[in-house]
Steps between C-alpha positions, in 0.01 A plus 500: 500500500648832395419797724583863420457796735512861376432844645335673202571863610141626478461735196838670535747546215389430144206293616353379166841390373582343834183289492603371158852432627360313801267294281776410255749414775253292697383318187860396429528352850192275457424519871222294658429761769585872505467707819472876448538785748408867450229382260346827384127523433307821438165545673319486166672171412627634167862447602604185684853362472426142606193477276701617200776250574251220564335558165835519319617176662162318495518431875246500782496811716440548872553845649462695823480883505699693760654841572233713333607855411506746207789434262614624160412253226616634167364852463230471766484506878256239624416277793690173488599201707845344522419145599602139453420261218582147392488355150480122472472232233256305717183647654526629855336261746471743792608851594546642848611852591685576823495858624846597626611742773534849353655843543292804402795636300504190282141402430318170480706180487351156442612147416341322205481126565396257227447126502609359166511154347835345414614171354581375850181637657370833630733769634474855633658812357534813715557822305643785710607863484626604843533855625767713336558724803873485585443562870240223544694173502278410795193542279641272231565237766141537626365470146692178438385363835137575412541308174665199663235488773227499236670235289547277804128521576367384165770368267573187702779295349448620143809656341511879543708741290535866599620753246498869418663829589606477865679840500786337692782259425532153657797628701294766678333428832164577332521168314789298645294406806277276288765326290667167560662374711306698765171559323238318291596650161766397249635747244506346151796729424694397813873532438445685174540879511249700299394856424136579420480877529710818485412812694487840330856548626606179327538291815446128431230334714378144551129544577308239298495140619350153476484303824369149570337403830668206672243429772493167682314243293507710183635316195840618376516744210796448268657807341607412145627844409474865606592810302450875471311573176352796310817688589579627150333769282297400197595583142381858554708546816198475732535315830191299598506645853721674752531157668643189341292182525596184687432158350519151649432153367354300787397139543205489742 
């Protein structure tokens, strides 16, 4: 099963060209499941990143709105949401949404949790975009804890994969607490350095991840490969997003 996770950067930059670049790049990857963060949708529904990508890739779409506010979309200022979305080859069996602890400076944060069918049986995908506030490592830890508590209540021993934009690297206390050998999550990129984002000052960051839950009784998930993708401009020099995507081939 090939999983890709990408922060789509709302409607910033050259949005129409970026949507085409995302669609072309994702099509070339032939992913089974694609998790999207900062999925922009206008209140009138005329612009919706995940819907456009789902149509281009002929994939099922499940989405959750979040972080409603006015934003510039092309030449107009309009109400939008910047939520979470998942595209999948197989229909979604179940969707749950977990409300996460928040900071008023940051806006609404949620976790999108989907039960999907795989060749080895059902599994859960958790799509996340944690707070970006640099002074709230404690809030990111609380958000991850809320997700893990929810997963423990209803996922049972089914495989669980968490992915998205965590706004922290695995080395930071925000995330390291949950990773093996101390915690219940394994990083599919463990031992492999990666860069998924550059700040406006050009500082390289490692913010986007794919983790696998290793709870007692849960079947093992084998990592066949893991790579940073969509990290090059298209033929017109357009980058798909300000984040690179992360891709993993998993055996569930």
